């Protein structure tokens, strides 16, 4: 099953992919370059997590049970991120296009949002509308470790959907995320 992480740049998608994959027992991240590059968790944290939006422009993957069929393996797919408007740089436009393309092949979607934002952004609202038409979607409010974290606006706005408070940095909420992911996976198979 392909679980695709989408959201705006800098919300913590890449750190979540790496640390959650590690939590699930995966010890290698694949960078979907040509040819694909296999990175240790440490190297992928060092090279791919960044405050610079779209620094990392190729998708990353983490596969649990690699070698098994797609029905019995879980593949977490990171995306570079989606921004408001059309970015000026060609490389950023390609990054946005690849993020949208990955979304269309998702069997489950994690919409990652910076939980420090006190209002719901129109872009996240639009992404949620799109995601739920494609696959079951969980909203992941990340950065629950920061003092400005406030989940209420998102919880109220997305009342019909599960909204999980997590921290990709401290791994808070990973057990809940795993349980919900596996429950959805079982429901699909
Ligand atoms: N405090 C805190 N910082 C985080 C968390 N997740 C990501 N970050 C930081 O946010 C920045 C962007 O993270 P990144 O994973 O590259 O975001 P992406 O652009 O959505 O992939 C980096 O500096 C991360 O260290 C979190 O849960 N808590
Ligand atoms: Mg990233």
PDB file of C-alpha atoms and ligand atoms in Angstrom:
ATOM      1  CA  UNK A   1       0.000   0.000   0.000  1.00  0.00           C
ATOM      2  CA  UNK A   2       1.311   3.421  -0.945  1.00  0.00           C
ATOM      3  CA  UNK A   3       0.951   6.043   1.777  1.00  0.00           C
ATOM      4  CA  UNK A   4       1.741   9.485   0.382  1.00  0.00           C
ATOM      5  CA  UNK A   5       2.718  12.459   2.555  1.00  0.00           C
ATOM      6  CA  UNK A   6       1.588  15.780   1.128  1.00  0.00           C
ATOM      7  CA  UNK A   7       1.461  19.336   2.391  1.00  0.00           C
ATOM      8  CA  UNK A   8       3.125  22.692   2.142  1.00  0.00           C
ATOM      9  CA  UNK A   9       6.919  23.014   2.287  1.00  0.00           C
ATOM     10  CA  UNK A  10       8.532  23.082   5.752  1.00  0.00           C
ATOM     11  CA  UNK A  11       5.668  21.423   7.618  1.00  0.00           C
ATOM     12  CA  UNK A  12       7.922  18.439   8.422  1.00  0.00           C
ATOM     13  CA  UNK A  13       6.948  15.830   5.803  1.00  0.00           C
ATOM     14  CA  UNK A  14      10.494  14.612   5.259  1.00  0.00           C
ATOM     15  CA  UNK A  15      11.434  14.390   8.945  1.00  0.00           C
ATOM     16  CA  UNK A  16       8.144  12.574   9.558  1.00  0.00           C
ATOM     17  CA  UNK A  17       8.818  10.085   6.764  1.00  0.00           C
ATOM     18  CA  UNK A  18      12.311   9.310   8.061  1.00  0.00           C
ATOM     19  CA  UNK A  19      11.501   9.116  11.784  1.00  0.00           C
ATOM     20  CA  UNK A  20       8.212   7.276  11.306  1.00  0.00           C
ATOM     21  CA  UNK A  21       9.858   4.783   8.933  1.00  0.00           C
ATOM     22  CA  UNK A  22      12.527   4.217  11.605  1.00  0.00           C
ATOM     23  CA  UNK A  23       9.773   3.745  14.216  1.00  0.00           C
ATOM     24  CA  UNK A  24       8.202   1.070  11.992  1.00  0.00           C
ATOM     25  CA  UNK A  25      11.540  -0.749  11.744  1.00  0.00           C
ATOM     26  CA  UNK A  26      12.813   0.505   8.391  1.00  0.00           C
ATOM     27  CA  UNK A  27      16.494   1.416   8.221  1.00  0.00           C
ATOM     28  CA  UNK A  28      16.918   2.738   4.706  1.00  0.00           C
ATOM     29  CA  UNK A  29      15.380   5.568   2.660  1.00  0.00           C
ATOM     30  CA  UNK A  30      15.345   5.526  -1.145  1.00  0.00           C
ATOM     31  CA  UNK A  31      15.778   8.760  -3.053  1.00  0.00           C
ATOM     32  CA  UNK A  32      13.849   8.461  -6.307  1.00  0.00           C
ATOM     33  CA  UNK A  33      16.615   9.956  -8.447  1.00  0.00           C
ATOM     34  CA  UNK A  34      17.928   8.373 -11.652  1.00  0.00           C
ATOM     35  CA  UNK A  35      19.375   5.961 -10.673  1.00  0.00           C
ATOM     36  CA  UNK A  36      17.702   5.674  -7.215  1.00  0.00           C
ATOM     37  CA  UNK A  37      19.979   6.359  -4.260  1.00  0.00           C
ATOM     38  CA  UNK A  38      19.785   4.356  -1.001  1.00  0.00           C
ATOM     39  CA  UNK A  39      20.409   6.474   2.083  1.00  0.00           C
ATOM     40  CA  UNK A  40      20.882   5.575   5.729  1.00  0.00           C
ATOM     41  CA  UNK A  41      18.409   7.225   8.102  1.00  0.00           C
ATOM     42  CA  UNK A  42      21.166   9.473   9.411  1.00  0.00           C
ATOM     43  CA  UNK A  43      22.245  10.599   5.945  1.00  0.00           C
ATOM     44  CA  UNK A  44      18.683  11.213   4.797  1.00  0.00           C
ATOM     45  CA  UNK A  45      18.055  13.377   7.893  1.00  0.00           C
ATOM     46  CA  UNK A  46      21.229  15.335   7.205  1.00  0.00           C
ATOM     47  CA  UNK A  47      20.685  15.803   3.476  1.00  0.00           C
ATOM     48  CA  UNK A  48      16.919  15.949   2.986  1.00  0.00           C
ATOM     49  CA  UNK A  49      15.403  17.697   6.023  1.00  0.00           C
ATOM     50  CA  UNK A  50      15.629  21.440   5.587  1.00  0.00           C
ATOM     51  CA  UNK A  51      14.168  24.861   6.292  1.00  0.00           C
ATOM     52  CA  UNK A  52      14.865  25.739   2.667  1.00  0.00           C
ATOM     53  CA  UNK A  53      11.617  25.156   0.780  1.00  0.00           C
ATOM     54  CA  UNK A  54      11.982  22.667  -2.072  1.00  0.00           C
ATOM     55  CA  UNK A  55      15.667  22.060  -1.364  1.00  0.00           C
ATOM     56  CA  UNK A  56      14.810  18.427  -1.707  1.00  0.00           C
ATOM     57  CA  UNK A  57      12.998  18.105  -5.047  1.00  0.00           C
ATOM     58  CA  UNK A  58      12.868  14.347  -5.660  1.00  0.00           C
ATOM     59  CA  UNK A  59      10.474  12.089  -3.768  1.00  0.00           C
ATOM     60  CA  UNK A  60      11.789   9.842  -0.980  1.00  0.00           C
ATOM     61  CA  UNK A  61      10.446   6.378  -0.241  1.00  0.00           C
ATOM     62  CA  UNK A  62      10.637   4.023   2.706  1.00  0.00           C
ATOM     63  CA  UNK A  63       9.499   0.433   2.167  1.00  0.00           C
ATOM     64  CA  UNK A  64       8.558  -1.960   4.926  1.00  0.00           C
ATOM     65  CA  UNK A  65       8.809  -5.620   3.919  1.00  0.00           C
ATOM     66  CA  UNK A  66      10.682  -4.723   0.719  1.00  0.00           C
ATOM     67  CA  UNK A  67      10.452  -7.402  -1.935  1.00  0.00           C
ATOM     68  CA  UNK A  68       6.918  -8.386  -0.938  1.00  0.00           C
ATOM     69  CA  UNK A  69       3.977  -7.598  -3.187  1.00  0.00           C
ATOM     70  CA  UNK A  70       2.346  -4.171  -2.923  1.00  0.00           C
ATOM     71  CA  UNK A  71      -0.612  -5.726  -1.085  1.00  0.00           C
ATOM     72  CA  UNK A  72       1.583  -6.980   1.747  1.00  0.00           C
ATOM     73  CA  UNK A  73       4.128  -4.171   1.888  1.00  0.00           C
ATOM     74  CA  UNK A  74       3.744  -0.649   3.126  1.00  0.00           C
ATOM     75  CA  UNK A  75       5.492   2.095   1.185  1.00  0.00           C
ATOM     76  CA  UNK A  76       5.738   5.578   2.656  1.00  0.00           C
ATOM     77  CA  UNK A  77       6.231   8.218  -0.032  1.00  0.00           C
ATOM     78  CA  UNK A  78       7.453  11.740   0.733  1.00  0.00           C
ATOM     79  CA  UNK A  79       6.797  14.621  -1.674  1.00  0.00           C
ATOM     80  CA  UNK A  80       8.632  17.939  -2.106  1.00  0.00           C
ATOM     81  CA  UNK A  81       5.523  19.972  -1.251  1.00  0.00           C
ATOM     82  CA  UNK A  82       2.798  22.150  -2.684  1.00  0.00           C
ATOM     83  CA  UNK A  83       2.793  25.948  -2.492  1.00  0.00           C
ATOM     84  CA  UNK A  84       0.269  28.701  -3.214  1.00  0.00           C
ATOM     85  CA  UNK A  85       0.501  29.979  -6.798  1.00  0.00           C
ATOM     86  CA  UNK A  86       2.946  28.998  -9.507  1.00  0.00           C
ATOM     87  CA  UNK A  87       6.596  29.060  -8.374  1.00  0.00           C
ATOM     88  CA  UNK A  88       9.030  31.144 -10.427  1.00  0.00           C
ATOM     89  CA  UNK A  89      11.767  28.535 -10.706  1.00  0.00           C
ATOM     90  CA  UNK A  90      11.388  25.619 -13.146  1.00  0.00           C
ATOM     91  CA  UNK A  91      12.825  23.200 -10.587  1.00  0.00           C
ATOM     92  CA  UNK A  92      10.169  24.218  -8.059  1.00  0.00           C
ATOM     93  CA  UNK A  93       7.430  23.814 -10.656  1.00  0.00           C
ATOM     94  CA  UNK A  94       8.717  20.288 -11.362  1.00  0.00           C
ATOM     95  CA  UNK A  95       8.755  19.583  -7.616  1.00  0.00           C
ATOM     96  CA  UNK A  96       5.117  20.697  -7.330  1.00  0.00           C
ATOM     97  CA  UNK A  97       4.107  18.628 -10.355  1.00  0.00           C
ATOM     98  CA  UNK A  98       5.806  15.519  -8.939  1.00  0.00           C
ATOM     99  CA  UNK A  99       4.032  16.072  -5.595  1.00  0.00           C
ATOM    100  CA  UNK A 100       0.644  16.174  -7.319  1.00  0.00           C
ATOM    101  CA  UNK A 101       1.491  13.150  -9.450  1.00  0.00           C
ATOM    102  CA  UNK A 102       2.404  11.082  -6.365  1.00  0.00           C
ATOM    103  CA  UNK A 103      -0.880  12.105  -4.787  1.00  0.00           C
ATOM    104  CA  UNK A 104      -2.871  10.600  -7.638  1.00  0.00           C
ATOM    105  CA  UNK A 105      -1.223   7.177  -7.084  1.00  0.00           C
ATOM    106  CA  UNK A 106      -1.839   7.184  -3.312  1.00  0.00           C
ATOM    107  CA  UNK A 107      -3.825   4.460  -1.593  1.00  0.00           C
ATOM    108  CA  UNK A 108      -3.718   6.426   1.608  1.00  0.00           C
ATOM    109  CA  UNK A 109      -2.806  10.069   2.197  1.00  0.00           C
ATOM    110  CA  UNK A 110      -1.273  11.873   5.157  1.00  0.00           C
ATOM    111  CA  UNK A 111      -1.945  15.601   4.842  1.00  0.00           C
ATOM    112  CA  UNK A 112       0.803  17.133   6.985  1.00  0.00           C
ATOM    113  CA  UNK A 113       0.123  20.600   8.439  1.00  0.00           C
ATOM    114  CA  UNK A 114       2.256  22.813  10.690  1.00  0.00           C
ATOM    115  CA  UNK A 115       0.284  22.654  13.944  1.00  0.00           C
ATOM    116  CA  UNK A 116       1.760  25.955  15.065  1.00  0.00           C
ATOM    117  CA  UNK A 117      -0.499  27.831  12.644  1.00  0.00           C
ATOM    118  CA  UNK A 118      -3.584  29.143  14.410  1.00  0.00           C
ATOM    119  CA  UNK A 119      -5.742  29.366  11.272  1.00  0.00           C
ATOM    120  CA  UNK A 120      -6.525  26.877   8.509  1.00  0.00           C
ATOM    121  CA  UNK A 121      -4.864  27.850   5.254  1.00  0.00           C
ATOM    122  CA  UNK A 122      -7.034  27.845   2.100  1.00  0.00           C
ATOM    123  CA  UNK A 123      -4.366  25.707   0.430  1.00  0.00           C
ATOM    124  CA  UNK A 124      -4.617  22.974   3.094  1.00  0.00           C
ATOM    125  CA  UNK A 125      -8.390  23.119   2.799  1.00  0.00           C
ATOM    126  CA  UNK A 126      -8.130  22.661  -0.986  1.00  0.00           C
ATOM    127  CA  UNK A 127      -5.579  19.846  -0.580  1.00  0.00           C
ATOM    128  CA  UNK A 128      -7.915  18.080   1.846  1.00  0.00           C
ATOM    129  CA  UNK A 129     -10.761  18.368  -0.681  1.00  0.00           C
ATOM    130  CA  UNK A 130      -8.564  16.846  -3.377  1.00  0.00           C
ATOM    131  CA  UNK A 131      -6.998  14.153  -1.175  1.00  0.00           C
ATOM    132  CA  UNK A 132     -10.297  12.774   0.094  1.00  0.00           C
ATOM    133  CA  UNK A 133     -11.454  12.266  -3.507  1.00  0.00           C
ATOM    134  CA  UNK A 134      -8.383  10.079  -4.132  1.00  0.00           C
ATOM    135  CA  UNK A 135      -7.880   7.946  -1.003  1.00  0.00           C
ATOM    136  CA  UNK A 136      -8.601   7.747   2.749  1.00  0.00           C
ATOM    137  CA  UNK A 137      -6.861  10.752   4.290  1.00  0.00           C
ATOM    138  CA  UNK A 138      -5.546  11.457   7.781  1.00  0.00           C
ATOM    139  CA  UNK A 139      -4.639  14.984   8.828  1.00  0.00           C
ATOM    140  CA  UNK A 140      -1.372  15.085  10.712  1.00  0.00           C
ATOM    141  CA  UNK A 141      -0.819  18.254  12.750  1.00  0.00           C
ATOM    142  CA  UNK A 142       2.930  18.239  13.155  1.00  0.00           C
ATOM    143  CA  UNK A 143       5.333  20.104  15.459  1.00  0.00           C
ATOM    144  CA  UNK A 144       3.263  19.325  18.560  1.00  0.00           C
ATOM    145  CA  UNK A 145       6.464  19.894  20.579  1.00  0.00           C
ATOM    146  CA  UNK A 146       6.585  23.658  19.912  1.00  0.00           C
ATOM    147  CA  UNK A 147       5.070  26.122  22.393  1.00  0.00           C
ATOM    148  CA  UNK A 148       2.883  27.790  19.763  1.00  0.00           C
ATOM    149  CA  UNK A 149       1.211  24.451  18.901  1.00  0.00           C
ATOM    150  CA  UNK A 150      -2.582  24.896  18.847  1.00  0.00           C
ATOM    151  CA  UNK A 151      -4.724  22.227  17.242  1.00  0.00           C
ATOM    152  CA  UNK A 152      -8.184  23.704  17.943  1.00  0.00           C
ATOM    153  CA  UNK A 153      -8.758  25.628  14.688  1.00  0.00           C
ATOM    154  CA  UNK A 154      -7.867  22.584  12.585  1.00  0.00           C
ATOM    155  CA  UNK A 155      -9.865  20.207  14.794  1.00  0.00           C
ATOM    156  CA  UNK A 156     -12.948  22.431  14.467  1.00  0.00           C
ATOM    157  CA  UNK A 157     -12.544  23.004  10.740  1.00  0.00           C
ATOM    158  CA  UNK A 158     -11.856  19.373   9.807  1.00  0.00           C
ATOM    159  CA  UNK A 159     -14.346  17.970  12.324  1.00  0.00           C
ATOM    160  CA  UNK A 160     -15.396  15.135  10.000  1.00  0.00           C
ATOM    161  CA  UNK A 161     -11.838  13.769   9.653  1.00  0.00           C
ATOM    162  CA  UNK A 162      -9.271  12.319  12.036  1.00  0.00           C
ATOM    163  CA  UNK A 163      -6.789  15.035  13.081  1.00  0.00           C
ATOM    164  CA  UNK A 164      -3.699  13.613  14.811  1.00  0.00           C
ATOM    165  CA  UNK A 165      -1.329  15.739  16.890  1.00  0.00           C
ATOM    166  CA  UNK A 166       2.214  14.512  16.397  1.00  0.00           C
ATOM    167  CA  UNK A 167       5.814  15.587  16.537  1.00  0.00           C
ATOM    168  CA  UNK A 168       8.107  14.238  13.850  1.00  0.00           C
ATOM    169  CA  UNK A 169      10.976  15.465  16.017  1.00  0.00           C
ATOM    170  CA  UNK A 170      10.109  13.876  19.380  1.00  0.00           C
ATOM    171  CA  UNK A 171       7.988  11.030  17.908  1.00  0.00           C
ATOM    172  CA  UNK A 172       4.984  12.059  20.007  1.00  0.00           C
ATOM    173  CA  UNK A 173       1.801  10.542  18.516  1.00  0.00           C
ATOM    174  CA  UNK A 174       3.610   7.880  16.442  1.00  0.00           C
ATOM    175  CA  UNK A 175       1.813   5.006  18.213  1.00  0.00           C
ATOM    176  CA  UNK A 176      -1.585   6.507  17.406  1.00  0.00           C
ATOM    177  CA  UNK A 177      -0.538   7.207  13.815  1.00  0.00           C
ATOM    178  CA  UNK A 178       0.652   3.611  13.387  1.00  0.00           C
ATOM    179  CA  UNK A 179      -2.595   2.205  14.809  1.00  0.00           C
ATOM    180  CA  UNK A 180      -4.748   4.333  12.522  1.00  0.00           C
ATOM    181  CA  UNK A 181      -2.629   3.570   9.487  1.00  0.00           C
ATOM    182  CA  UNK A 182      -2.749  -0.184  10.086  1.00  0.00           C
ATOM    183  CA  UNK A 183      -6.507  -0.046  10.758  1.00  0.00           C
ATOM    184  CA  UNK A 184      -7.079   1.709   7.418  1.00  0.00           C
ATOM    185  CA  UNK A 185      -4.751  -0.755   5.711  1.00  0.00           C
ATOM    186  CA  UNK A 186      -6.683  -3.721   7.112  1.00  0.00           C
ATOM    187  CA  UNK A 187      -9.961  -2.115   6.063  1.00  0.00           C
ATOM    188  CA  UNK A 188      -8.652  -1.783   2.502  1.00  0.00           C
ATOM    189  CA  UNK A 189      -7.231  -5.295   2.132  1.00  0.00           C
TER     190      UNK A 189
HETATM  191  N1  LIG B   1      10.195  21.474  16.372  1.00  0.00           N
HETATM  192  C1  LIG B   1       9.924  20.686  15.331  1.00  0.00           C
HETATM  193  N2  LIG B   1      10.537  20.908  14.151  1.00  0.00           N
HETATM  194  C2  LIG B   1      10.237  20.086  13.115  1.00  0.00           C
HETATM  195  C3  LIG B   1       9.323  19.012  13.240  1.00  0.00           C
HETATM  196  N3  LIG B   1       9.226  18.411  12.036  1.00  0.00           N
HETATM  197  C4  LIG B   1      10.062  19.077  11.210  1.00  0.00           C
HETATM  198  N4  LIG B   1      10.681  20.088  11.844  1.00  0.00           N
HETATM  199  C5  LIG B   1      11.646  21.040  11.287  1.00  0.00           C
HETATM  200  O1  LIG B   1      10.998  21.784  10.259  1.00  0.00           O
HETATM  201  C6  LIG B   1      11.903  22.025   9.177  1.00  0.00           C
HETATM  202  C7  LIG B   1      11.307  21.476   7.878  1.00  0.00           C
HETATM  203  O2  LIG B   1      11.266  20.054   7.981  1.00  0.00           O
HETATM  204  P1  LIG B   1      11.161  19.148   6.677  1.00  0.00           P
HETATM  205  O3  LIG B   1      10.953  17.748   7.135  1.00  0.00           O
HETATM  206  O4  LIG B   1      12.295  19.397   5.738  1.00  0.00           O
HETATM  207  O5  LIG B   1       9.799  19.743   6.048  1.00  0.00           O
HETATM  208  P2  LIG B   1       9.165  19.452   4.594  1.00  0.00           P
HETATM  209  O6  LIG B   1       9.575  20.593   3.719  1.00  0.00           O
HETATM  210  O7  LIG B   1       7.671  19.456   4.841  1.00  0.00           O
HETATM  211  O8  LIG B   1       9.670  18.126   4.139  1.00  0.00           O
HETATM  212  C8  LIG B   1      13.240  21.359   9.555  1.00  0.00           C
HETATM  213  O9  LIG B   1      14.077  22.330  10.102  1.00  0.00           O
HETATM  214  C9  LIG B   1      12.825  20.333  10.604  1.00  0.00           C
HETATM  215  O10 LIG B   1      13.868  20.037  11.512  1.00  0.00           O
HETATM  216  C10 LIG B   1       8.687  18.794  14.517  1.00  0.00           C
HETATM  217  O11 LIG B   1       7.866  17.904  14.745  1.00  0.00           O
HETATM  218  N5  LIG B   1       9.037  19.670  15.516  1.00  0.00           N
HETATM  219 MG1  LIG B   2      10.778  17.702   2.430  1.00  0.00          MG
END
